[in-house]
Short mmCIF file of C-alpha atoms in Angstrom, two decimals:
data_model
loop_
_atom_site.label_atom_id
_atom_site.label_comp_id
_atom_site.label_asym_id
_atom_site.label_seq_id
_atom_site.Cartn_x
_atom_site.Cartn_y
_atom_site.Cartn_z
CA UNK A 24 -102.40 -84.94 -2.17
CA UNK A 25 -103.83 -82.85 0.64
CA UNK A 26 -106.96 -84.49 2.05
CA UNK A 27 -109.75 -82.80 3.94
CA UNK A 28 -111.80 -85.84 5.02
CA UNK A 29 -112.26 -85.50 8.76
CA UNK A 30 -110.99 -88.41 10.82
CA UNK A 31 -109.45 -88.52 14.26
CA UNK A 32 -106.08 -86.96 14.66
CA UNK A 33 -102.96 -88.11 16.45
CA UNK A 34 -99.84 -86.14 17.28
CA UNK A 35 -96.32 -87.47 17.63
CA UNK A 36 -93.27 -85.83 19.04
CA UNK A 37 -90.01 -85.78 17.11
CA UNK A 38 -86.41 -85.08 17.91
CA UNK A 39 -85.58 -81.49 16.88
CA UNK A 40 -82.50 -80.56 14.90
CA UNK A 41 -81.58 -77.80 12.51
CA UNK A 42 -81.83 -78.46 8.78
CA UNK A 43 -79.69 -76.77 6.18
CA UNK A 44 -81.90 -74.91 3.69
CA UNK A 45 -81.01 -74.17 0.07
CA UNK A 46 -83.12 -72.19 -2.38
CA UNK A 47 -83.13 -72.30 -6.17
CA UNK A 48 -85.08 -70.28 -8.65
CA UNK A 49 -84.08 -71.15 -12.21
CA UNK A 50 -83.96 -74.26 -14.37
CA UNK A 51 -82.63 -73.21 -17.76
CA UNK A 52 -80.98 -75.75 -20.00
CA UNK A 53 -77.87 -74.85 -21.95
CA UNK A 54 -75.25 -76.34 -24.25
CA UNK A 55 -75.26 -79.45 -26.39
CA UNK A 56 -75.92 -81.66 -23.39
CA UNK A 57 -79.15 -79.79 -22.67
CA UNK A 58 -80.32 -80.27 -26.26
CA UNK A 59 -79.62 -83.99 -25.94
CA UNK A 60 -81.64 -84.11 -22.71
CA UNK A 61 -84.59 -82.39 -24.36
CA UNK A 62 -84.53 -84.84 -27.30
CA UNK A 63 -84.53 -87.78 -24.91
CA UNK A 64 -87.33 -86.15 -22.90
CA UNK A 65 -89.52 -86.07 -26.02
CA UNK A 66 -88.81 -89.74 -26.70
CA UNK A 67 -89.69 -90.72 -23.13
CA UNK A 68 -92.83 -88.54 -23.32
CA UNK A 69 -93.98 -90.57 -26.34
CA UNK A 70 -93.27 -93.78 -24.43
CA UNK A 71 -95.26 -92.53 -21.46
CA UNK A 72 -98.21 -91.70 -23.69
CA UNK A 73 -97.95 -95.14 -25.31
CA UNK A 74 -97.99 -96.77 -21.86
CA UNK A 75 -101.09 -94.78 -20.89
CA UNK A 76 -102.85 -95.82 -24.12
CA UNK A 77 -101.81 -99.45 -23.54
CA UNK A 78 -103.28 -99.36 -20.04
CA UNK A 79 -106.60 -97.94 -21.30
CA UNK A 80 -106.75 -100.59 -24.04
CA UNK A 81 -106.10 -103.35 -21.53
CA UNK A 82 -108.77 -101.98 -19.19
CA UNK A 83 -111.37 -101.73 -21.96
CA UNK A 84 -110.54 -105.14 -23.47
CA UNK A 85 -110.48 -108.67 -22.14
CA UNK A 86 -106.73 -108.90 -21.70
CA UNK A 87 -105.09 -107.74 -18.50
CA UNK A 88 -101.50 -107.53 -17.43
CA UNK A 89 -99.41 -106.36 -14.49
CA UNK A 90 -96.23 -104.31 -14.49
CA UNK A 91 -94.87 -103.55 -11.03
CA UNK A 92 -91.94 -101.35 -12.02
CA UNK A 93 -89.89 -99.93 -14.84
CA UNK A 94 -86.09 -100.22 -14.77
CA UNK A 95 -83.94 -97.97 -16.88
CA UNK A 96 -80.21 -98.12 -17.50
CA UNK A 97 -78.24 -95.83 -19.74
CA UNK A 98 -77.96 -97.41 -23.22
CA UNK A 99 -75.04 -95.15 -24.10
CA UNK A 100 -72.93 -95.49 -20.94
CA UNK A 101 -71.58 -98.46 -19.04
CA UNK A 102 -71.65 -98.53 -15.24
CA UNK A 103 -67.89 -98.05 -15.21
CA UNK A 104 -68.15 -94.60 -16.77
CA UNK A 105 -68.03 -91.44 -14.73
CA UNK A 106 -70.73 -89.06 -13.59
CA UNK A 107 -70.60 -85.29 -14.03
CA UNK A 108 -69.68 -83.09 -11.13
CA UNK A 109 -70.05 -79.44 -10.36
CA UNK A 110 -67.85 -77.76 -7.80
CA UNK A 111 -70.39 -74.97 -7.33
CA UNK A 112 -72.36 -75.01 -4.11
CA UNK A 113 -76.10 -74.42 -4.50
CA UNK A 114 -77.40 -71.00 -3.67
CA UNK A 115 -80.27 -68.64 -4.41
CA UNK A 116 -78.28 -67.43 -7.46
CA UNK A 117 -77.51 -70.87 -8.90
CA UNK A 118 -78.53 -70.77 -12.59
CA UNK A 119 -79.22 -74.52 -12.69
CA UNK A 120 -77.62 -74.92 -16.09
CA UNK A 121 -77.12 -78.57 -17.00
CA UNK A 122 -73.43 -78.72 -17.82
CA UNK A 123 -71.76 -81.05 -20.34
CA UNK A 124 -70.50 -84.27 -18.80
CA UNK A 125 -66.85 -84.26 -17.72
CA UNK A 126 -65.92 -87.86 -17.05
CA UNK A 127 -62.63 -86.85 -15.37
CA UNK A 128 -64.19 -85.02 -12.43
CA UNK A 129 -66.17 -87.69 -10.59
CA UNK A 130 -66.16 -91.47 -10.83
CA UNK A 131 -69.15 -93.57 -9.86
CA UNK A 132 -67.07 -95.49 -7.33
CA UNK A 133 -66.95 -92.31 -5.22
CA UNK A 134 -70.74 -92.54 -4.80
CA UNK A 135 -72.31 -94.87 -2.26
CA UNK A 136 -74.88 -95.73 -4.95
CA UNK A 137 -75.75 -94.61 -8.47
CA UNK A 138 -79.20 -96.21 -8.38
CA UNK A 139 -82.31 -94.05 -7.94
CA UNK A 140 -85.68 -95.60 -7.06
CA UNK A 141 -88.59 -93.24 -7.81
CA UNK A 142 -91.92 -93.65 -6.00
CA UNK A 143 -94.93 -91.71 -7.28
CA UNK A 144 -97.61 -89.94 -5.28
CA UNK A 145 -101.32 -90.62 -4.88
CA UNK A 146 -103.10 -91.02 -8.21
CA UNK A 147 -99.86 -90.89 -10.20
CA UNK A 148 -97.78 -93.76 -11.56
CA UNK A 149 -94.24 -94.49 -12.69
CA UNK A 150 -95.09 -92.60 -15.90
CA UNK A 151 -94.94 -89.22 -14.10
CA UNK A 152 -91.13 -89.52 -13.71
CA UNK A 153 -90.39 -89.72 -17.45
CA UNK A 154 -88.35 -86.48 -17.51
CA UNK A 155 -86.42 -87.38 -14.36
CA UNK A 156 -85.73 -90.82 -15.82
CA UNK A 157 -84.40 -89.28 -19.04
CA UNK A 158 -82.17 -86.76 -17.27
CA UNK A 159 -80.76 -89.18 -14.69
CA UNK A 160 -80.22 -91.82 -17.35
CA UNK A 161 -78.36 -89.29 -19.49
CA UNK A 162 -76.03 -88.66 -16.55
CA UNK A 163 -75.21 -92.34 -16.16
CA UNK A 164 -77.47 -93.26 -13.25
CA UNK A 165 -79.53 -96.41 -13.00
CA UNK A 166 -83.21 -95.62 -12.44
CA UNK A 167 -86.11 -97.76 -11.26
CA UNK A 168 -89.60 -96.22 -11.27
CA UNK A 169 -92.18 -98.16 -9.28
CA UNK A 170 -95.87 -98.61 -10.01
CA UNK A 171 -97.50 -99.10 -6.62
CA UNK A 172 -100.50 -101.42 -6.34
CA UNK A 173 -103.42 -100.14 -8.40
CA UNK A 174 -101.32 -97.33 -9.89
CA UNK A 175 -100.04 -96.62 -13.38
CA UNK A 176 -100.48 -99.81 -15.38
CA UNK A 177 -100.54 -102.10 -12.35
CA UNK A 178 -103.82 -103.92 -12.89
CA UNK A 179 -105.58 -103.91 -9.53
CA UNK A 180 -108.80 -102.28 -8.38
CA UNK A 181 -107.85 -99.32 -6.17
CA UNK A 182 -111.06 -99.72 -4.17
CA UNK A 183 -109.86 -103.16 -3.03
CA UNK A 184 -106.67 -101.87 -1.37
CA UNK A 185 -107.10 -102.19 2.39
CA UNK A 186 -103.66 -101.41 3.85
CA UNK A 187 -100.44 -99.51 3.27
CA UNK A 188 -98.54 -102.82 3.10
CA UNK A 189 -100.74 -103.92 0.19
CA UNK A 190 -100.30 -100.58 -1.57
CA UNK A 191 -96.51 -100.62 -1.13
CA UNK A 192 -96.05 -104.31 -2.02
CA UNK A 193 -94.39 -103.66 -5.44
CA UNK A 194 -91.78 -101.50 -3.69
CA UNK A 195 -91.24 -104.11 -0.96
CA UNK A 196 -90.90 -106.80 -3.65
CA UNK A 197 -88.23 -104.70 -5.36
CA UNK A 198 -86.21 -104.45 -2.14
CA UNK A 199 -86.60 -108.18 -1.46
CA UNK A 200 -84.98 -108.91 -4.83
CA UNK A 201 -82.19 -106.36 -4.44
CA UNK A 202 -78.72 -107.90 -4.35
CA UNK A 203 -77.08 -108.28 -0.94
CA UNK A 204 -75.05 -105.18 -0.16
CA UNK A 205 -76.69 -103.04 -2.86
CA UNK A 206 -78.13 -99.69 -1.81
CA UNK A 207 -80.39 -97.18 -3.54
CA UNK A 208 -81.41 -93.53 -3.23
CA UNK A 209 -85.13 -93.67 -2.49
CA UNK A 210 -87.24 -90.77 -3.79
CA UNK A 211 -90.89 -90.26 -2.85
CA UNK A 212 -93.44 -87.72 -4.04
CA UNK A 213 -96.69 -86.76 -2.27
CA UNK A 214 -98.23 -89.88 -0.65
CA UNK A 215 -95.09 -91.67 -1.85
CA UNK A 216 -93.39 -90.05 1.15
CA UNK A 217 -95.35 -92.33 3.48
CA UNK A 218 -94.49 -95.26 1.22
CA UNK A 219 -90.74 -94.66 1.30
CA UNK A 220 -90.88 -94.15 5.09
CA UNK A 221 -92.56 -97.56 5.34
CA UNK A 222 -89.80 -99.06 3.16
CA UNK A 223 -87.06 -97.33 5.19
CA UNK A 224 -88.39 -99.01 8.32
CA UNK A 225 -88.35 -102.43 6.64
CA UNK A 226 -85.11 -102.15 4.64
CA UNK A 227 -82.88 -99.50 6.27
CA UNK A 228 -79.64 -101.22 5.22
CA UNK A 229 -80.68 -101.04 1.56
CA UNK A 230 -81.36 -97.29 1.45
CA UNK A 231 -78.40 -94.96 1.15
CA UNK A 232 -80.43 -91.73 1.22
CA UNK A 233 -84.09 -90.78 1.06
CA UNK A 234 -85.48 -87.75 -0.75
CA UNK A 235 -88.96 -86.37 -0.01
CA UNK A 236 -90.26 -84.30 -2.95
CA UNK A 237 -93.34 -82.26 -1.92
CA UNK A 238 -94.03 -85.40 0.06
CA UNK A 239 -95.67 -86.54 3.25
CA UNK A 240 -92.91 -86.89 5.85
CA UNK A 241 -94.36 -88.52 8.96
CA UNK A 242 -93.23 -89.13 12.49
CA UNK A 243 -94.08 -92.37 14.27
CA UNK A 244 -97.77 -92.59 15.12
CA UNK A 245 -98.89 -90.25 12.34
CA UNK A 246 -100.96 -91.00 9.27
CA UNK A 247 -100.87 -89.04 6.03
CA UNK A 248 -104.34 -87.74 6.81
CA UNK A 249 -103.17 -86.33 10.16
CA UNK A 250 -100.87 -83.90 8.35
CA UNK A 251 -103.65 -82.30 6.39
CA UNK A 252 -106.26 -82.21 9.12
CA UNK A 253 -103.70 -80.61 11.43
CA UNK A 254 -102.42 -77.90 9.08
CA UNK A 255 -104.80 -77.26 6.17
CA UNK A 256 -107.42 -75.06 7.78
CA UNK A 257 -109.07 -73.95 4.57
CA UNK A 258 -108.42 -75.23 1.07
CA UNK A 259 -111.51 -74.66 -1.06
CA UNK A 260 -109.77 -75.82 -4.23
CA UNK A 261 -108.83 -79.14 -2.63
CA UNK A 262 -112.32 -79.75 -1.31
CA UNK A 263 -113.87 -78.93 -4.67
CA UNK A 264 -111.42 -81.11 -6.60
CA UNK A 265 -111.82 -84.24 -4.46
CA UNK A 266 -114.37 -86.88 -5.42
CA UNK A 267 -114.72 -89.63 -2.82
CA UNK A 268 -115.62 -93.16 -3.94
CA UNK A 269 -117.71 -95.43 -1.69
CA UNK A 270 -117.36 -98.90 -3.17
CA UNK A 271 -118.55 -100.49 0.09
CA UNK A 272 -121.66 -98.33 0.27
CA UNK A 273 -122.49 -94.88 1.60
CA UNK A 274 -122.57 -96.04 5.22
CA UNK A 275 -118.86 -96.87 5.21
CA UNK A 276 -115.61 -94.96 4.87
CA UNK A 277 -114.51 -94.00 1.35
CA UNK A 278 -112.55 -96.64 -0.51
CA UNK A 279 -110.75 -94.27 -2.88
CA UNK A 280 -110.46 -90.66 -4.01
CA UNK A 281 -110.48 -89.14 -7.49
CA UNK A 282 -109.64 -85.61 -8.61
CA UNK A 283 -111.99 -83.60 -10.77
CA UNK A 284 -110.07 -83.31 -14.05
CA UNK A 285 -111.00 -79.69 -14.61
CA UNK A 286 -109.86 -78.57 -11.16
CA UNK A 287 -106.80 -80.81 -10.90
CA UNK A 288 -104.86 -78.60 -13.32
CA UNK A 289 -104.93 -75.69 -10.88
CA UNK A 290 -104.46 -77.97 -7.88
CA UNK A 291 -101.62 -80.21 -9.09
CA UNK A 292 -100.24 -78.71 -12.32
CA UNK A 293 -100.58 -74.93 -12.04
CA UNK A 294 -97.03 -74.40 -13.38
CA UNK A 295 -96.86 -77.42 -15.71
CA UNK A 296 -97.05 -77.59 -19.50
CA UNK A 297 -100.23 -78.45 -21.41
CA UNK A 298 -98.75 -81.68 -22.77
CA UNK A 299 -97.90 -82.91 -19.26
CA UNK A 300 -101.39 -82.04 -18.04
CA UNK A 301 -102.75 -84.01 -21.02
CA UNK A 302 -100.58 -86.99 -20.11
CA UNK A 303 -101.78 -86.85 -16.51
CA UNK A 304 -105.43 -86.56 -17.56
CA UNK A 305 -105.32 -89.94 -19.33
CA UNK A 306 -102.97 -91.65 -16.88
CA UNK A 307 -104.01 -90.75 -13.33
CA UNK A 308 -105.98 -93.26 -11.31
CA UNK A 309 -107.88 -93.05 -8.06
CA UNK A 310 -106.04 -92.86 -4.71
CA UNK A 311 -106.71 -95.73 -2.27
CA UNK A 312 -108.10 -94.36 0.97
CA UNK A 313 -106.99 -96.97 3.51
CA UNK A 314 -103.23 -96.23 3.14
CA UNK A 315 -103.98 -92.55 3.77
CA UNK A 316 -105.61 -93.42 7.10
CA UNK A 317 -102.91 -95.79 8.32
CA UNK A 318 -100.59 -94.61 11.10
CA UNK A 319 -96.95 -95.56 10.69
CA UNK A 320 -94.71 -97.09 13.35
CA UNK A 321 -91.22 -95.72 12.71
CA UNK A 322 -88.18 -96.46 14.86
CA UNK A 323 -84.98 -94.46 15.35
CA UNK A 324 -82.83 -97.56 14.85
CA UNK A 325 -84.34 -98.41 11.44
CA UNK A 326 -86.20 -95.54 9.73
CA UNK A 327 -84.24 -93.02 11.79
CA UNK A 328 -80.91 -94.41 10.61
CA UNK A 329 -81.53 -93.43 6.97
CA UNK A 330 -80.37 -89.99 5.81
CA UNK A 331 -83.32 -87.80 4.81
CA UNK A 332 -83.48 -84.80 2.46
CA UNK A 333 -86.50 -82.66 1.60
CA UNK A 334 -87.31 -80.73 -1.60
CA UNK A 335 -90.12 -78.26 -1.01
CA UNK A 336 -92.20 -76.83 -3.87
CA UNK A 337 -92.91 -73.13 -3.49
CA UNK A 338 -95.90 -72.72 -5.88
CA UNK A 339 -97.72 -75.82 -4.63
CA UNK A 340 -101.52 -75.57 -4.34
CA UNK A 341 -102.03 -79.17 -3.18
CA UNK A 342 -99.33 -79.30 -0.50
CA UNK A 343 -98.92 -75.65 0.55
CA UNK A 344 -95.50 -74.50 1.67
CA UNK A 345 -96.82 -74.00 5.21
CA UNK A 346 -97.72 -77.71 5.40
CA UNK A 347 -94.34 -78.78 4.04
CA UNK A 348 -92.48 -76.55 6.49
CA UNK A 349 -94.54 -77.84 9.40
CA UNK A 350 -93.44 -81.39 8.58
CA UNK A 351 -89.83 -80.23 8.17
CA UNK A 352 -89.92 -78.50 11.58
CA UNK A 353 -91.58 -81.49 13.21
CA UNK A 354 -89.02 -83.99 11.89
CA UNK A 355 -86.02 -82.08 10.52
CA UNK A 356 -84.17 -83.79 7.66
CA UNK A 357 -80.47 -83.41 7.06
CA UNK A 358 -80.96 -80.75 4.41
CA UNK A 359 -83.85 -78.83 2.82
CA UNK A 360 -83.97 -77.51 -0.76
CA UNK A 361 -86.59 -74.93 -1.78
CA UNK A 362 -87.59 -75.14 -5.44
CA UNK A 363 -89.06 -71.83 -6.63
CA UNK A 364 -91.57 -71.89 -9.49
CA UNK A 365 -92.43 -75.54 -8.85
CA UNK A 366 -96.03 -76.69 -8.46
CA UNK A 367 -97.04 -79.97 -6.80
CA UNK A 368 -95.57 -81.85 -9.77
CA UNK A 369 -91.97 -80.58 -10.03
CA UNK A 370 -91.05 -83.50 -12.30
CA UNK A 371 -93.25 -81.66 -14.84
CA UNK A 372 -92.90 -77.98 -13.92
CA UNK A 373 -89.20 -77.84 -12.94
CA UNK A 374 -87.66 -81.08 -14.23
CA UNK A 375 -84.16 -79.72 -14.85
CA UNK A 376 -83.90 -78.10 -11.42
CA UNK A 377 -85.30 -81.22 -9.77
CA UNK A 378 -82.78 -83.34 -11.66
CA UNK A 379 -79.91 -81.12 -10.56
CA UNK A 380 -80.98 -81.40 -6.92
CA UNK A 381 -81.18 -85.19 -7.12
CA UNK A 382 -77.66 -85.30 -8.58
CA UNK A 383 -76.36 -82.94 -5.88
CA UNK A 384 -77.97 -85.04 -3.15
CA UNK A 385 -76.41 -88.20 -4.56
CA UNK A 386 -72.96 -86.59 -4.24
CA UNK A 387 -73.34 -85.30 -0.66
CA UNK A 388 -70.74 -87.28 1.34
#
């Protein structure tokens, strides 16, 4: 979601600490469990397409509806069943094979939480996580995928979004309804990184760990736009792909941003399959501009108290590795994972490897 619209820039200092870095390169699936995961992926893919078609029908017809989030449990496993465990530490040679579940190795009660909350990036929706949902569900995790305001099938005009709080409201509503004492692992992609940071500041006691996936990771006083103005010196593809919308008239700031569909494949999905690009082409919506401009106020006692992990995407044309590493250096997380062969949409291009990293992060004591 790199943006090249020129607005005034602010810098913030951050406490420096060393992050542990782990690199992976492969995401092969093996064994009967892998076959099962692929079958479920195809089912969820059909459901995602159906949701996209439903949204288009609702938009073109007189009826309208609103779905803030999707919650998924595992229909084949109860919450008392165990999660799989691997004793292998991740390394550059890790084959990322999804192993059959061994319920004797790790029990869910050893985890602080088995609930993942997935927050999409700019223009995306909850639909983009369908592979991650299928894989995590298969491993016994509870998964909630959020549709932010004006995203996915949440029926709201993106041009009318005027603040980050308004954009993030479905996520805030989810946390407000969360049971007392319950915690989640909060995952954000792209602009979703700013959204989960906002939520971490508001609900630090309800977030066990946070995972930034090719995501904006801000320090206090920064906006998402600051990151790109500061580090992206020249990105012709990004500039060509962006289409700014001026719903308030040409004399005002943009109200939203679209991507040119022909150029977005190379920008966002350069390593992704044709069917996932097709899904995105009928499902993506415009990105509200006001949340991109908004500077966050993040405190050490709240946002800073939540454990952070970063997954960088090495073949990313929208959020180049240099930009991701600048954010990591400026505000070091606890641990960094480098995902080789992943474009800006690793939930499409490297879903098995992304899944394995999320599982590994959930088990870090």
